[in-house]
Short mmCIF file of C-alpha atoms in Angstrom, two decimals:
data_model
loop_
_atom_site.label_atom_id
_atom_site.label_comp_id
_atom_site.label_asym_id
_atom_site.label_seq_id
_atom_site.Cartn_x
_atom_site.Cartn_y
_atom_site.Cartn_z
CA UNK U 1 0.00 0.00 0.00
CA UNK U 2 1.34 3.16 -0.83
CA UNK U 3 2.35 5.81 1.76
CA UNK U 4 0.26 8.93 2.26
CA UNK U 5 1.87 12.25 1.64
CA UNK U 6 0.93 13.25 5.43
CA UNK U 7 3.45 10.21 6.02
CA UNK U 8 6.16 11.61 4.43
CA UNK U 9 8.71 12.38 6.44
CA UNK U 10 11.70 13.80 4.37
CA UNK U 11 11.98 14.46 0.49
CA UNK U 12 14.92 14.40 -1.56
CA UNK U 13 15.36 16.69 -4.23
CA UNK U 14 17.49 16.28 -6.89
CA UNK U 15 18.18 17.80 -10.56
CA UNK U 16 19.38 16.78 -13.81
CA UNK U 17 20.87 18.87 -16.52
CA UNK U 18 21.19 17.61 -20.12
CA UNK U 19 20.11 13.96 -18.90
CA UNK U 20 22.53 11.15 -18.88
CA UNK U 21 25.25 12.98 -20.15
CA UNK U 22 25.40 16.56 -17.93
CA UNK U 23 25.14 17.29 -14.43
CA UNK U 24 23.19 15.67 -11.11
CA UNK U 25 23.01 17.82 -8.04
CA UNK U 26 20.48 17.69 -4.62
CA UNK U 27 19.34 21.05 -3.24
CA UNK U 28 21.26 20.79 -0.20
CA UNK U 29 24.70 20.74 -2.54
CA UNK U 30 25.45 17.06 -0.26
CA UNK U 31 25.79 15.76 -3.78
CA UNK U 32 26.63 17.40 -6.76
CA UNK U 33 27.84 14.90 -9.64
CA UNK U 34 29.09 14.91 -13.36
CA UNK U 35 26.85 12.53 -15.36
CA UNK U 36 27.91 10.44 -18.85
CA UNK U 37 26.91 7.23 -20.07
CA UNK U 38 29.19 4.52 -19.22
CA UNK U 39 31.89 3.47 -22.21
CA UNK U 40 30.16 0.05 -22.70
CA UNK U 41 26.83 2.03 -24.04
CA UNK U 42 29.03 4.90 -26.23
CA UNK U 43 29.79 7.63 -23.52
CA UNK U 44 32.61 8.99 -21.97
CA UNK U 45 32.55 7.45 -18.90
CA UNK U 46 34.14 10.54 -17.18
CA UNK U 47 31.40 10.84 -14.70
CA UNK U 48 29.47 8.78 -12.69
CA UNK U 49 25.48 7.39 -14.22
CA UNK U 50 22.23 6.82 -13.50
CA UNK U 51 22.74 3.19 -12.89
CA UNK U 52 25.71 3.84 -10.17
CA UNK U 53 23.58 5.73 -8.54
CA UNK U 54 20.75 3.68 -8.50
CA UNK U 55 23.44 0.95 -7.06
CA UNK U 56 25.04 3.14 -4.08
CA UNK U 57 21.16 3.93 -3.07
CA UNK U 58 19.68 0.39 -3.21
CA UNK U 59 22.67 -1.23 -1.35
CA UNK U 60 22.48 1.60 1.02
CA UNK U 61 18.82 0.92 1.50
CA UNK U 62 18.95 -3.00 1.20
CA UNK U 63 21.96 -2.91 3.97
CA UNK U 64 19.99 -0.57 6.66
CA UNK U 65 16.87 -3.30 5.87
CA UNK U 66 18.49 -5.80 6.40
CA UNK U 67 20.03 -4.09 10.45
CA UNK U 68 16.45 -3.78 11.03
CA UNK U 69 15.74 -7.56 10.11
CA UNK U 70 18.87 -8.66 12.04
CA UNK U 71 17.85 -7.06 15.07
CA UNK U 72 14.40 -8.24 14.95
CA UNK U 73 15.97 -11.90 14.54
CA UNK U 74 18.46 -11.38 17.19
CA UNK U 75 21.03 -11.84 14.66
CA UNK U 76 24.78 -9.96 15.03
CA UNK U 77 25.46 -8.53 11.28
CA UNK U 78 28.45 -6.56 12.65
CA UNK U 79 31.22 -6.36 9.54
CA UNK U 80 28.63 -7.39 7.17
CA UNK U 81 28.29 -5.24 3.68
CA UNK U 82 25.66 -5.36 0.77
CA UNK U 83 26.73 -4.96 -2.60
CA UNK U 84 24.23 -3.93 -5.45
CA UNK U 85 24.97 -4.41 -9.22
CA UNK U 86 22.70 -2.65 -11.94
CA UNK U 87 22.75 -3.70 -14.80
CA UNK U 88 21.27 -1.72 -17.77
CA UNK U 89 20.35 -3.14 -21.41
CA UNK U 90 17.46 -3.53 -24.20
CA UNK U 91 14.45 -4.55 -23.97
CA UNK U 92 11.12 -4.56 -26.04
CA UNK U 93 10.23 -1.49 -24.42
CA UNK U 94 13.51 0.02 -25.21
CA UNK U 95 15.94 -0.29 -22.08
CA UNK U 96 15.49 -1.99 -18.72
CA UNK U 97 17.08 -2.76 -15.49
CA UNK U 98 18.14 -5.49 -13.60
CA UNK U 99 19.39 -6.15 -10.23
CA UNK U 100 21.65 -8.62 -8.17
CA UNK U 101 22.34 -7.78 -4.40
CA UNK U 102 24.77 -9.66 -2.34
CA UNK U 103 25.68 -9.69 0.87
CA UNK U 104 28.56 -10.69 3.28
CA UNK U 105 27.86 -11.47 6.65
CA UNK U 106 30.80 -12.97 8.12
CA UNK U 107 29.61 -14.48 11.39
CA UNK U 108 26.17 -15.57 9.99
CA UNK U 109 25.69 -19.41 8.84
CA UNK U 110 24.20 -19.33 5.45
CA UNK U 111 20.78 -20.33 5.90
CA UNK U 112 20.37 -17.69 8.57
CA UNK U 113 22.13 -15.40 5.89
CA UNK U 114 19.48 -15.99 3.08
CA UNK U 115 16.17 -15.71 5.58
CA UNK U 116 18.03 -12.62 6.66
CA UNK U 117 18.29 -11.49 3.10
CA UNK U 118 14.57 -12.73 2.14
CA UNK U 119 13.40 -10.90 4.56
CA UNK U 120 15.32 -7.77 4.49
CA UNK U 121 13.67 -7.77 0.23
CA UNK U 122 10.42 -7.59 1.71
CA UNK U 123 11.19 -4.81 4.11
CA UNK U 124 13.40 -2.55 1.84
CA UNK U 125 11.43 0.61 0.25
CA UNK U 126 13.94 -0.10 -2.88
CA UNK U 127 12.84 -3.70 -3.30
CA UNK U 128 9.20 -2.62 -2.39
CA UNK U 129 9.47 0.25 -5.47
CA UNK U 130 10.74 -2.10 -7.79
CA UNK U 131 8.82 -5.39 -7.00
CA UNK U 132 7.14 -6.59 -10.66
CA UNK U 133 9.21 -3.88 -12.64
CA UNK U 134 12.22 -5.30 -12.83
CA UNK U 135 13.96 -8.33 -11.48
CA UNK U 136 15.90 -8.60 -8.75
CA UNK U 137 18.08 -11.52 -7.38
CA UNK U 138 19.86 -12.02 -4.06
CA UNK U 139 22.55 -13.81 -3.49
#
């Protein structure tokens, strides 16, 4: 169910000039980035994209999830990381995205590390935005 906007309780505000290949910035100034397609699709690759971006915020997202979870469970995640890779390519609607987070959690057994993780995708606004647009694997 989607949030209410009397629920919201901070907004991020960030613009784009020229696109993909030009200039990101948040009205704060916290982040102000040079944009440019990546070499693989024909840019320069001086600058960061969309799809890095989209990476840093998901595993930053997925990772505080998944400290929620953890503590719920009981579970120590101390040392662990989350790792999100984008990946960007055609499809019959043009382009699409696709997703793969892993995690390390170095003093969790590995079937406490995937019900960890399964539950942390069901928790995460990211996963939550994206569920049935795109897929989205954990590992």
């Amino acid at each position: 169910m989607p949030i209410q906007q009397s629920d919201v309780q901070y907004t991020a505000v960030a613009t784009a000039e020229n696109g993909r290949d030009g200039r990101v910035r948040t009205d704060d100034g916290k982040l102000d980035v040079v944009v440019n397609p990546p070499k693989e699709m024909g840019g320069s690759g001086a600058g960061t994209n969309p799809e890095q971006l989209f990476a840093a915020g998901y595993s930053a997202c997925f990772q505080g999830a998944l400290g929620v979870v953890a503590r719920q469970e009981g579970v120590d995640i101390s040392g662990s990381t989350v790792t999100a890779k984008v990946g960007i390519g055609k499809n019959d609607e043009g382009f699409g995205l696709i997703v793969e987070i892993s995690a390390a959690l170095p003093a969790v057994d590995d079937a406490t590390a995937r019900d960890l993780l399964e539950k942390a995708h069901q928790v995460c606004p990211y996963s939550k935005a994206t569920r049935g647009n795109i897929t989205v694997t954990l590992a």
